[in-house]
XYZ file of C-alpha atoms in Angstrom:
674
model
C 112.733 101.891 73.334
C 114.086 105.179 74.684
C 115.153 108.156 72.591
C 116.700 111.581 73.002
C 114.206 114.423 72.746
C 116.619 116.807 71.022
C 120.111 116.539 69.589
C 121.513 119.242 71.924
C 120.517 117.202 74.944
C 122.499 114.062 74.151
C 124.835 114.720 77.066
C 121.942 115.353 79.436
C 121.896 112.531 82.041
C 118.132 112.042 81.646
C 116.041 110.949 78.700
C 112.370 111.006 77.774
C 110.252 107.939 77.205
C 108.625 107.696 73.766
C 105.118 107.244 75.163
C 102.354 109.810 75.087
C 103.020 112.850 77.301
C 101.214 112.798 80.627
C 100.090 116.398 80.244
C 100.724 118.990 82.915
C 99.472 122.378 84.024
C 97.600 124.451 81.451
C 100.147 126.462 79.533
C 103.302 125.765 77.570
C 104.784 123.011 79.758
C 104.331 119.363 78.760
C 104.952 116.572 81.275
C 106.777 113.429 80.117
C 107.820 110.271 81.880
C 111.549 109.753 81.778
C 114.458 107.971 83.385
C 118.002 108.508 84.503
C 120.366 107.052 81.918
C 122.869 105.683 84.413
C 120.456 103.820 86.680
C 117.163 103.609 84.832
C 115.345 105.112 87.826
C 112.067 106.822 86.823
C 111.689 110.596 86.812
C 109.285 113.185 85.426
C 110.501 115.724 82.873
C 108.652 118.983 82.229
C 109.473 120.233 78.720
C 108.962 123.741 77.296
C 109.665 124.319 73.622
C 110.718 127.883 72.763
C 108.581 129.246 69.934
C 109.116 132.388 67.823
C 106.985 135.352 68.831
C 106.263 133.956 72.328
C 108.806 135.999 74.255
C 106.450 136.822 77.135
C 105.520 133.173 77.593
C 109.177 132.151 77.395
C 110.077 134.628 80.136
C 107.312 133.174 82.338
C 108.665 129.649 81.713
C 112.218 130.703 82.557
C 111.015 132.369 85.769
C 109.242 129.134 86.763
C 112.439 127.197 85.978
C 114.415 129.472 88.291
C 111.818 129.387 91.090
C 111.616 125.589 91.125
C 115.393 125.335 91.131
C 115.790 127.571 94.193
C 112.750 126.613 96.296
C 113.240 123.573 98.539
C 110.392 122.242 100.649
C 109.023 118.704 101.266
C 105.612 119.718 99.900
C 106.835 121.500 96.763
C 107.742 119.608 93.616
C 111.396 118.565 94.038
C 113.858 119.824 91.415
C 116.483 117.223 90.451
C 118.129 118.637 87.348
C 117.455 120.970 84.450
C 118.578 121.977 80.993
C 118.197 125.367 79.318
C 118.981 125.911 75.635
C 117.862 128.322 72.933
C 115.269 125.816 71.775
C 113.909 124.264 74.946
C 113.770 124.065 78.713
C 113.862 120.730 80.578
C 113.024 120.443 84.274
C 113.569 117.033 85.918
C 111.675 116.174 89.103
C 110.810 113.083 91.111
C 108.436 110.760 89.266
C 104.956 112.224 89.750
C 101.422 111.979 88.363
C 99.076 114.961 87.881
C 96.482 115.004 90.683
C 93.581 114.923 88.226
C 94.888 111.723 86.650
C 95.716 110.245 90.067
C 92.191 110.827 91.408
C 90.695 109.287 88.283
C 92.854 106.159 88.580
C 92.074 105.752 92.263
C 88.348 106.269 91.646
C 88.413 103.412 89.151
C 90.157 101.271 91.771
C 87.632 102.031 94.513
C 88.337 105.633 95.435
C 90.533 107.464 97.912
C 89.877 107.292 101.627
C 89.241 110.498 103.550
C 92.482 109.811 105.433
C 94.480 110.143 102.225
C 92.646 113.265 101.120
C 93.108 114.884 104.526
C 96.879 114.382 104.367
C 97.104 115.443 100.725
C 95.323 118.727 101.398
C 97.402 119.195 104.541
C 100.538 119.063 102.389
C 99.292 121.641 99.896
C 98.253 124.061 102.655
C 101.634 123.519 104.334
C 103.360 124.463 101.060
C 101.256 127.622 100.749
C 102.071 128.535 104.345
C 105.772 128.163 103.595
C 105.535 130.366 100.517
C 103.515 133.204 101.983
C 104.762 133.238 105.573
C 108.410 132.260 105.145
C 109.201 133.441 101.619
C 106.667 136.279 101.117
C 105.618 134.722 97.813
C 102.150 134.451 96.286
C 101.685 131.229 94.321
C 98.923 132.745 92.177
C 98.123 129.426 90.475
C 96.627 127.062 93.071
C 94.381 124.598 91.244
C 94.039 120.922 90.407
C 96.503 121.247 87.505
C 99.241 122.594 89.797
C 99.218 119.586 92.154
C 101.131 116.348 91.564
C 101.341 113.035 93.435
C 104.457 110.890 93.895
C 104.616 107.098 94.242
C 104.133 107.274 98.036
C 100.869 109.184 97.593
C 102.455 112.461 98.723
C 100.921 115.606 97.192
C 103.351 118.183 95.793
C 102.659 121.766 94.780
C 103.975 122.765 91.358
C 102.838 125.190 88.668
C 105.122 128.032 89.804
C 104.862 129.919 86.492
C 102.849 132.888 87.793
C 104.398 133.281 91.228
C 105.321 136.793 92.418
C 106.547 138.570 95.542
C 104.031 139.810 98.083
C 106.378 142.697 98.967
C 105.938 144.431 95.627
C 109.504 144.083 94.384
C 109.845 142.512 90.967
C 106.522 143.916 89.738
C 102.976 142.617 90.141
C 101.526 139.269 89.141
C 102.358 138.136 85.610
C 99.547 137.948 83.084
C 98.248 134.422 82.637
C 96.358 134.577 79.387
C 94.975 131.082 79.997
C 91.177 131.005 80.489
C 91.315 127.612 82.258
C 93.373 129.205 85.030
C 91.576 132.543 85.297
C 88.344 130.862 86.468
C 90.064 130.210 89.805
C 90.777 133.899 90.419
C 88.858 135.410 93.379
C 85.964 137.803 92.628
C 87.798 140.857 93.980
C 90.296 140.622 91.123
C 87.594 140.639 88.501
C 84.874 143.092 89.527
C 87.015 146.061 90.570
C 84.373 146.997 93.128
C 86.720 148.406 95.696
C 86.955 145.268 97.793
C 90.625 145.138 97.025
C 91.587 145.556 100.682
C 92.845 142.090 101.470
C 95.599 140.035 103.080
C 98.509 138.851 100.976
C 97.252 135.284 101.187
C 93.598 136.023 100.386
C 93.697 135.171 96.667
C 95.606 131.916 97.171
C 93.223 130.802 99.931
C 90.255 131.387 97.597
C 91.974 129.195 95.032
C 92.590 126.609 97.775
C 88.821 126.565 98.344
C 88.338 125.873 94.630
C 90.846 123.034 94.831
C 89.045 121.478 97.820
C 85.730 121.673 95.970
C 87.197 119.933 92.908
C 88.895 117.200 94.952
C 85.551 116.086 96.379
C 83.143 117.058 93.581
C 85.071 116.984 90.307
C 85.804 119.825 87.820
C 84.436 123.224 88.838
C 81.876 124.303 86.195
C 81.573 127.921 87.377
C 82.335 130.034 90.437
C 78.714 129.984 91.597
C 78.991 126.216 92.246
C 81.268 126.961 95.206
C 78.185 127.952 97.259
C 77.154 124.276 97.441
C 79.756 122.186 99.362
C 78.463 119.019 97.718
C 80.474 115.978 98.909
C 82.904 117.937 101.071
C 83.038 116.186 104.511
C 80.982 117.886 107.236
C 84.034 118.334 109.468
C 85.691 120.373 106.691
C 82.701 122.431 105.525
C 82.986 125.297 108.095
C 86.635 125.860 107.253
C 85.950 125.557 103.524
C 83.284 128.255 103.763
C 85.855 130.634 105.264
C 88.037 130.137 102.184
C 85.370 131.009 99.628
C 83.821 133.892 101.564
C 83.188 137.069 99.577
C 85.190 139.212 102.013
C 88.906 138.583 101.363
C 89.859 140.007 104.761
C 88.282 137.088 106.645
C 90.011 134.337 104.686
C 92.417 132.626 107.107
C 96.169 132.496 106.867
C 97.266 129.002 105.678
C 98.900 128.323 109.068
C 95.675 129.214 110.888
C 93.622 127.103 108.482
C 95.790 124.079 109.360
C 95.432 124.809 113.042
C 91.649 124.948 112.738
C 91.488 121.689 110.780
C 93.784 119.938 113.279
C 91.581 120.850 116.263
C 89.749 117.989 118.033
C 87.139 116.591 115.689
C 88.686 118.419 112.754
C 89.072 116.972 109.273
C 92.852 116.689 109.605
C 92.850 115.399 113.179
C 93.400 111.681 112.565
C 95.986 108.949 113.053
C 97.176 109.085 109.435
C 98.071 112.787 109.573
C 99.691 112.318 112.996
C 101.798 109.435 111.682
C 102.991 111.462 108.710
C 103.855 114.464 110.845
C 105.871 112.268 113.216
C 107.747 110.633 110.326
C 108.661 114.065 108.943
C 110.309 114.971 112.247
C 111.521 111.534 113.325
C 115.193 112.520 113.137
C 114.764 115.041 115.957
C 112.525 112.891 118.170
C 113.724 111.448 121.452
C 114.468 107.679 121.608
C 111.568 107.112 124.010
C 109.196 108.874 121.589
C 110.406 106.716 118.697
C 109.951 103.534 120.732
C 106.368 104.455 121.587
C 105.628 105.460 117.992
C 106.844 102.179 116.481
C 105.029 100.155 119.141
C 101.732 101.797 118.191
C 102.353 101.959 114.443
C 101.376 98.340 113.681
C 97.818 98.890 114.876
C 97.293 101.609 112.256
C 99.028 100.140 109.216
C 96.009 98.087 108.133
C 94.016 101.283 107.531
C 96.845 103.137 105.759
C 97.284 103.188 101.942
C 99.550 100.480 100.551
C 101.734 102.907 98.571
C 102.257 105.012 101.669
C 103.364 101.938 103.650
C 105.763 100.752 100.944
C 107.373 104.029 99.974
C 107.237 106.142 103.122
C 106.881 103.930 106.199
C 109.235 101.168 105.059
C 112.253 103.432 104.367
C 111.807 105.034 107.783
C 111.647 101.628 109.471
C 114.809 100.467 107.723
C 116.592 103.695 108.599
C 115.446 103.471 112.218
C 116.904 99.981 112.514
C 120.108 100.689 110.601
C 121.047 104.011 112.150
C 118.592 104.801 114.918
C 119.087 101.824 117.256
C 115.328 101.284 117.264
C 115.813 97.601 118.046
C 113.072 94.993 118.219
C 110.154 97.445 118.134
C 110.533 97.917 114.371
C 110.032 94.217 113.636
C 106.255 94.019 113.882
C 105.532 97.005 111.602
C 108.409 95.991 109.324
C 106.950 92.554 108.629
C 103.472 94.009 108.294
C 104.646 96.412 105.599
C 106.598 93.564 104.005
C 103.307 91.929 103.001
C 102.823 94.704 100.441
C 106.116 93.933 98.676
C 106.756 91.608 95.771
C 109.060 88.643 96.333
C 111.886 90.496 94.580
C 111.416 93.645 96.653
C 111.274 91.579 99.840
C 114.592 89.928 98.979
C 116.196 93.291 98.289
C 114.844 95.328 101.201
C 113.754 93.055 104.061
C 115.919 89.919 103.967
C 119.293 91.708 104.390
C 117.891 93.396 107.502
C 116.517 90.099 108.835
C 119.842 88.339 108.365
C 121.608 91.134 110.202
C 119.048 91.020 113.016
C 119.692 87.323 113.645
C 123.292 88.118 114.578
C 122.108 90.557 117.249
C 122.760 89.774 120.907
C 119.627 91.683 121.906
C 117.339 89.062 123.448
C 114.202 91.046 122.690
C 115.247 91.200 119.045
C 115.976 87.467 118.875
C 112.699 86.358 120.429
C 110.684 88.731 118.222
C 112.411 87.303 115.158
C 111.629 83.746 116.227
C 108.018 84.590 117.033
C 107.454 86.215 113.639
C 109.507 83.836 111.502
C 106.368 82.600 109.785
C 106.046 85.969 108.053
C 109.400 85.829 106.271
C 110.526 82.177 106.154
C 109.137 81.746 102.633
C 111.558 84.394 101.328
C 114.664 82.727 102.809
C 116.534 80.389 100.489
C 118.317 77.274 101.764
C 121.905 78.608 101.526
C 120.921 81.696 103.538
C 119.172 79.579 106.172
C 122.057 77.142 106.584
C 124.957 79.587 106.529
C 123.574 82.837 107.950
C 120.418 82.054 109.951
C 120.709 78.606 111.560
C 124.215 79.125 113.070
C 122.822 82.075 115.038
C 119.482 80.455 115.870
C 121.060 77.377 117.513
C 122.540 79.581 120.222
C 118.980 79.885 121.467
C 119.000 76.220 122.520
C 121.678 77.094 125.082
C 120.169 80.373 126.262
C 119.507 80.706 129.973
C 116.146 82.327 129.235
C 113.499 79.558 128.955
C 111.316 81.664 126.650
C 114.104 81.887 124.076
C 114.845 78.153 124.315
C 111.189 77.317 123.817
C 110.762 79.715 120.891
C 113.932 78.350 119.292
C 112.471 74.847 119.427
C 109.228 76.025 117.835
C 111.103 77.810 115.055
C 112.528 74.489 113.895
C 109.113 73.592 112.475
C 109.704 76.315 109.879
C 113.444 75.929 109.420
C 113.668 72.114 109.200
C 112.489 71.836 105.566
C 115.320 74.158 104.507
C 118.162 72.637 106.581
C 120.918 70.610 104.972
C 121.971 67.091 106.006
C 124.535 68.146 108.601
C 122.420 70.815 110.269
C 119.242 68.740 110.375
C 120.442 65.210 111.113
C 123.483 66.011 113.236
C 123.493 69.490 114.747
C 119.767 69.805 115.398
C 119.429 66.249 116.740
C 122.291 66.909 119.149
C 120.483 69.921 120.612
C 117.126 68.159 120.695
C 118.666 65.221 122.559
C 120.157 67.506 125.180
C 116.940 69.464 125.627
C 114.801 66.358 126.025
C 117.170 64.774 128.496
C 118.452 67.719 130.499
C 116.215 70.774 130.255
C 114.644 71.565 133.605
C 111.526 73.069 131.973
C 108.822 70.489 131.340
C 107.117 72.528 128.579
C 110.402 72.769 126.690
C 110.956 69.009 126.902
C 107.366 68.560 125.745
C 107.719 70.949 122.799
C 110.972 69.310 121.774
C 109.134 65.996 121.465
C 106.215 67.593 119.617
C 108.579 69.316 117.186
C 110.497 66.091 116.559
C 107.251 64.352 115.678
C 106.378 67.055 113.162
C 109.765 67.203 111.445
C 110.340 63.432 111.462
C 109.541 63.114 107.772
C 112.408 65.477 106.889
C 115.032 63.361 108.657
C 117.181 60.923 106.726
C 116.206 57.240 106.888
C 119.182 56.340 109.067
C 118.447 59.175 111.493
C 114.781 58.207 111.731
C 115.719 54.591 112.457
C 118.215 55.672 115.088
C 116.310 58.490 116.741
C 112.529 58.452 116.612
C 111.631 55.294 118.539
C 114.148 55.931 121.300
C 113.233 59.616 121.591
C 109.502 59.039 121.862
C 110.052 56.119 124.232
C 112.115 58.352 126.495
C 109.387 61.021 126.370
C 106.836 58.487 127.681
C 108.915 58.206 130.872
C 109.090 61.974 131.449
C 107.730 63.124 134.854
C 105.897 65.967 133.069
C 102.557 64.493 131.925
C 102.199 66.596 128.739
C 105.619 65.291 127.671
C 104.342 61.728 128.014
C 101.321 62.635 125.922
C 103.672 64.218 123.363
C 105.655 60.976 123.201
C 102.503 59.002 122.401
C 101.391 61.551 119.816
C 104.886 61.492 118.351
C 104.569 57.767 117.702
C 101.163 58.350 116.121
C 102.367 61.254 113.941
C 105.263 59.192 112.539
C 103.488 55.815 112.326
C 104.202 55.478 108.610
C 107.952 55.668 109.232
C 108.215 52.380 111.182
C 108.510 48.802 110.018
C 106.011 46.227 111.173
C 108.757 44.692 113.282
C 109.363 47.985 115.101
C 105.639 48.465 115.632
C 105.273 45.047 117.235
C 108.502 44.755 119.230
C 109.456 48.318 120.124
C 106.472 50.638 120.013
C 103.525 48.597 121.290
C 105.349 47.409 124.446
C 106.071 51.057 125.303
C 102.485 52.120 124.651
C 101.052 49.239 126.657
C 103.031 50.385 129.672
C 101.222 53.733 129.498
C 97.790 52.164 129.859
C 98.317 52.279 133.629
C 99.754 55.828 133.683
C 98.553 57.937 136.642
C 97.273 60.626 134.249
C 94.059 59.855 132.374
C 95.055 62.078 129.444
C 98.128 59.895 128.937
C 96.101 56.678 129.227
C 93.511 57.927 126.731
C 96.109 58.772 124.107
C 97.922 55.500 124.727
C 94.779 53.439 124.108
C 94.085 55.371 120.904
C 97.615 54.798 119.648
C 97.551 51.103 120.598
C 94.322 50.572 118.677
C 95.829 52.360 115.681
C 99.025 50.281 115.636
C 97.145 47.016 116.269
C 94.765 47.824 113.438
C 97.753 48.439 111.183
C 99.376 45.129 112.120
C 96.136 43.214 111.785
C 95.393 44.783 108.418
C 98.797 43.767 107.061
C 98.426 40.303 108.522
C 95.131 39.820 106.676
C 96.343 41.397 103.442
C 100.161 41.277 102.945
C 99.833 43.288 99.723
C 99.451 46.371 101.925
C 103.116 46.132 102.844
C 103.976 48.264 99.848
C 102.217 51.114 101.615
C 103.216 50.573 105.235
C 106.726 49.121 105.102
C 109.090 46.509 103.679
C 109.691 42.881 104.619
C 113.111 41.813 105.852
C 115.329 40.983 102.885
C 116.251 37.237 102.755
C 119.416 36.046 101.074
C 117.914 33.247 98.913
C 118.695 30.447 98.140
C 119.750 28.978 101.482
C 121.600 25.754 102.220
C 119.271 23.262 103.917
C 121.485 22.851 106.946
C 122.265 26.469 107.735
C 120.837 28.817 110.235
C 119.410 31.889 108.578
C 120.889 35.370 108.793
C 118.610 38.242 107.779
C 119.371 41.863 106.930
C 116.589 43.715 108.698
C 114.954 46.396 106.517
C 111.388 45.953 107.665
C 108.842 43.692 109.394
C 108.600 39.897 109.091
C 106.111 38.426 106.593
C 103.224 36.466 108.076
C 104.534 33.332 106.291
C 107.660 33.457 108.472
C 105.792 34.045 111.690
C 106.986 30.722 113.204
C 110.554 32.020 113.330
C 111.917 33.081 116.646
C 114.038 36.062 117.589
C 117.064 35.066 119.620
C 119.897 37.109 121.066
C 123.095 36.465 119.074
C 125.724 34.333 120.733
C 128.472 35.573 118.461
C 128.982 38.790 116.505
C 129.451 37.103 113.151
C 127.567 36.914 109.923
C 125.039 39.417 108.640
C 122.829 40.947 111.241
C 120.318 43.723 111.730
C 122.336 46.861 112.410
C 122.004 50.607 112.234
C 124.630 53.304 111.714
C 126.542 54.256 114.779
C 125.050 57.584 115.830
C 127.318 60.557 116.185
C 125.112 61.819 119.019
C 123.201 59.628 121.426
C 120.030 60.462 123.297
C 121.151 59.421 126.773
C 119.302 59.486 130.026
C 121.521 62.258 131.313
C 122.586 63.816 128.070
C 125.176 62.993 125.476
C 127.577 60.782 127.392
C 130.014 58.784 125.365
C 128.887 55.200 125.164
C 125.709 55.894 127.120
C 122.224 54.806 126.199
C 120.796 56.936 123.475
C 118.858 57.181 120.271
C 120.596 54.069 118.921
C 118.936 50.963 117.519
C 118.340 47.921 119.727
C 121.190 45.329 119.906
C 121.511 43.309 116.680
C 119.561 40.062 116.552
C 119.708 36.903 114.448
C 116.601 35.380 112.997
C 116.820 31.591 113.554
C 114.381 29.247 111.786
C 112.332 26.636 113.595
C 111.769 23.090 112.353
C 110.788 23.965 108.816
C 110.435 26.750 106.273
C 107.018 27.503 104.878
C 106.671 27.740 101.118
C 106.288 31.289 99.890
C 103.308 32.042 97.627
C 103.900 30.888 94.026
C 106.537 28.238 94.870
C 105.511 24.863 93.370
C 107.261 21.483 93.578
C 109.440 22.159 90.536
C 110.539 25.461 91.997
C 111.310 23.768 95.319
C 113.370 21.094 93.598
C 115.352 23.730 91.746
C 115.932 25.578 94.991
C 117.190 22.399 96.673
C 119.639 21.691 93.844
C 120.938 25.216 94.004
C 121.276 24.969 97.768
C 123.316 21.737 97.522
C 125.600 23.305 94.931
C 126.206 26.309 97.172
C 126.836 24.053 100.132
C 129.547 22.134 98.242
C 131.181 25.385 97.102
C 131.146 26.654 100.665
C 132.869 23.501 101.947
C 135.613 23.711 99.306
C 136.209 27.384 100.117
C 136.370 26.492 103.809
C 139.161 23.967 103.276
C 141.256 26.441 101.288
C 141.011 29.259 103.762
C 143.673 29.383 106.474
C 141.133 30.854 108.867
C 137.652 30.720 107.469
C 134.404 32.007 108.860
C 132.592 30.217 111.662
C 130.655 27.163 110.527
C 126.951 27.605 110.252
C 124.516 25.430 112.191
C 123.715 21.901 110.989
C 120.021 21.715 111.720
C 118.254 21.046 108.447
C 115.034 22.411 107.087
C 112.230 19.927 106.372
């Protein structure tokens, strides 16, 4: 539940949250979390309540309000909006957390890395350098309470209440009157011993030394503790000692301090600081520099803080792709950063870019997308895949570059589960047929067969019946030996998709032919597959109840007239009890027969020729009984008698219907069953 802090601020476009204030710098300001009313985006709101008899403090607060409003620098707390009334002051900034609270939270989560601390301190020193060297301003309040951290882990300098000009205009430094802040004042301000000769930055650099001590060691108990560096890293200690030296004249200018720390072996000479500095100036970098930077960025992301990757690197990557023509080099770091996002964030920030990338004609972009599809396929829904991704991907099957054709084939392993009926069973099969039959690259023909074996379970039943056996059979005749191996493995991978009839009459004859293949690797796989299929057939022969697991029997149209030949609709293998029946080629195309849908695309020997051989089923056959029909299990004499009566009745009805018809169907055979 959100509420308005004061009645006069009802028209203010920001509002405070009702939770406990986050605190803020020592003094009259109180930091609240807040949000923008129109969008709900989070902000921080510093609130000062005007109190009677506190005119001096109110003037200090108003001066800080004015300073923050006019000072603009990436390392200084960013002013968004403000409100000034007789009763209060409101200053709205980016959403931030006080550094003290941030360090405590990170310590509970495992602590901050030195990389993060080096960049955070770099930012504060950079802000001080801007103030003293570019604006001739003394901050006069550098301490832990004056530093804030945004959601990207960027440190911002705030606490501008006691700032004054180093040129003397506007009077001297304002009186603080806050003991918690006065402990950070340098000794020359307190002892009056005549060591007042100093540089304009001397006091702030002493306070910077206090800040560094507290960052690594915790709250400063007294000034004397500064003599012991404690946990300050060894590479930083010499430069820290310069800051807290008794002689103010030897304290370095902030710019020189940065230069010293950035020297080889220095505390701020690391990949994280270099990456941040490049990102700050990326808009003015040359294209070649950007290309090199993004190529090397992926190697470093694993060691960078997650918040930094999400909130600083990711926006720059998206901007570089959208407006900077960075091209394919942004893909690897982009997908690496994407791992830090929630599913919702990924959909909002990454997927629109991915979809746009797929329409690119840049070959490098396309092949990188295909190679890294595994990293984002889970976030793509089926409508997006079928309407915006697949139509662009299929162009890769026709690309003149073999690497793109091969990678396009491999990508189907990930896309197939999300493809609709038309794209999977028609469009994709058409391209696979052409690749297997026509592509001049043996590895591509091989991978097409391998891919087909792996996606076979996603195909419709009619497509499987029409395609798989013929496709794998064709692969076993490929001149490229690995393709022949792939054909054998394809049969093995899809063994549960075939009827017993197909195993015996279509697959085993093909596999047996490979037992004399010139290549031993092909022969070895063929023997393994043959043993597997024979074991399957033998197992079903011994125990017909297993048919529920491995396939269906052909469906018989019972009861049958005793003098008719038998027509069977073929949906599976023959039962062992009917093993005496013979398969004969049909003499006439009449009656029910074993058929499969006419394929819209055929897998021909030279491609997709109309009417050519392809991934179609074998010619239809009729199952004709021999001298007698064996009794099925459970059929006794009474059941047989009933069957015979029913058969005679049907026979008489058939004869009557035959006489009435002007042109009836062909008469069935007259050989009777015993």
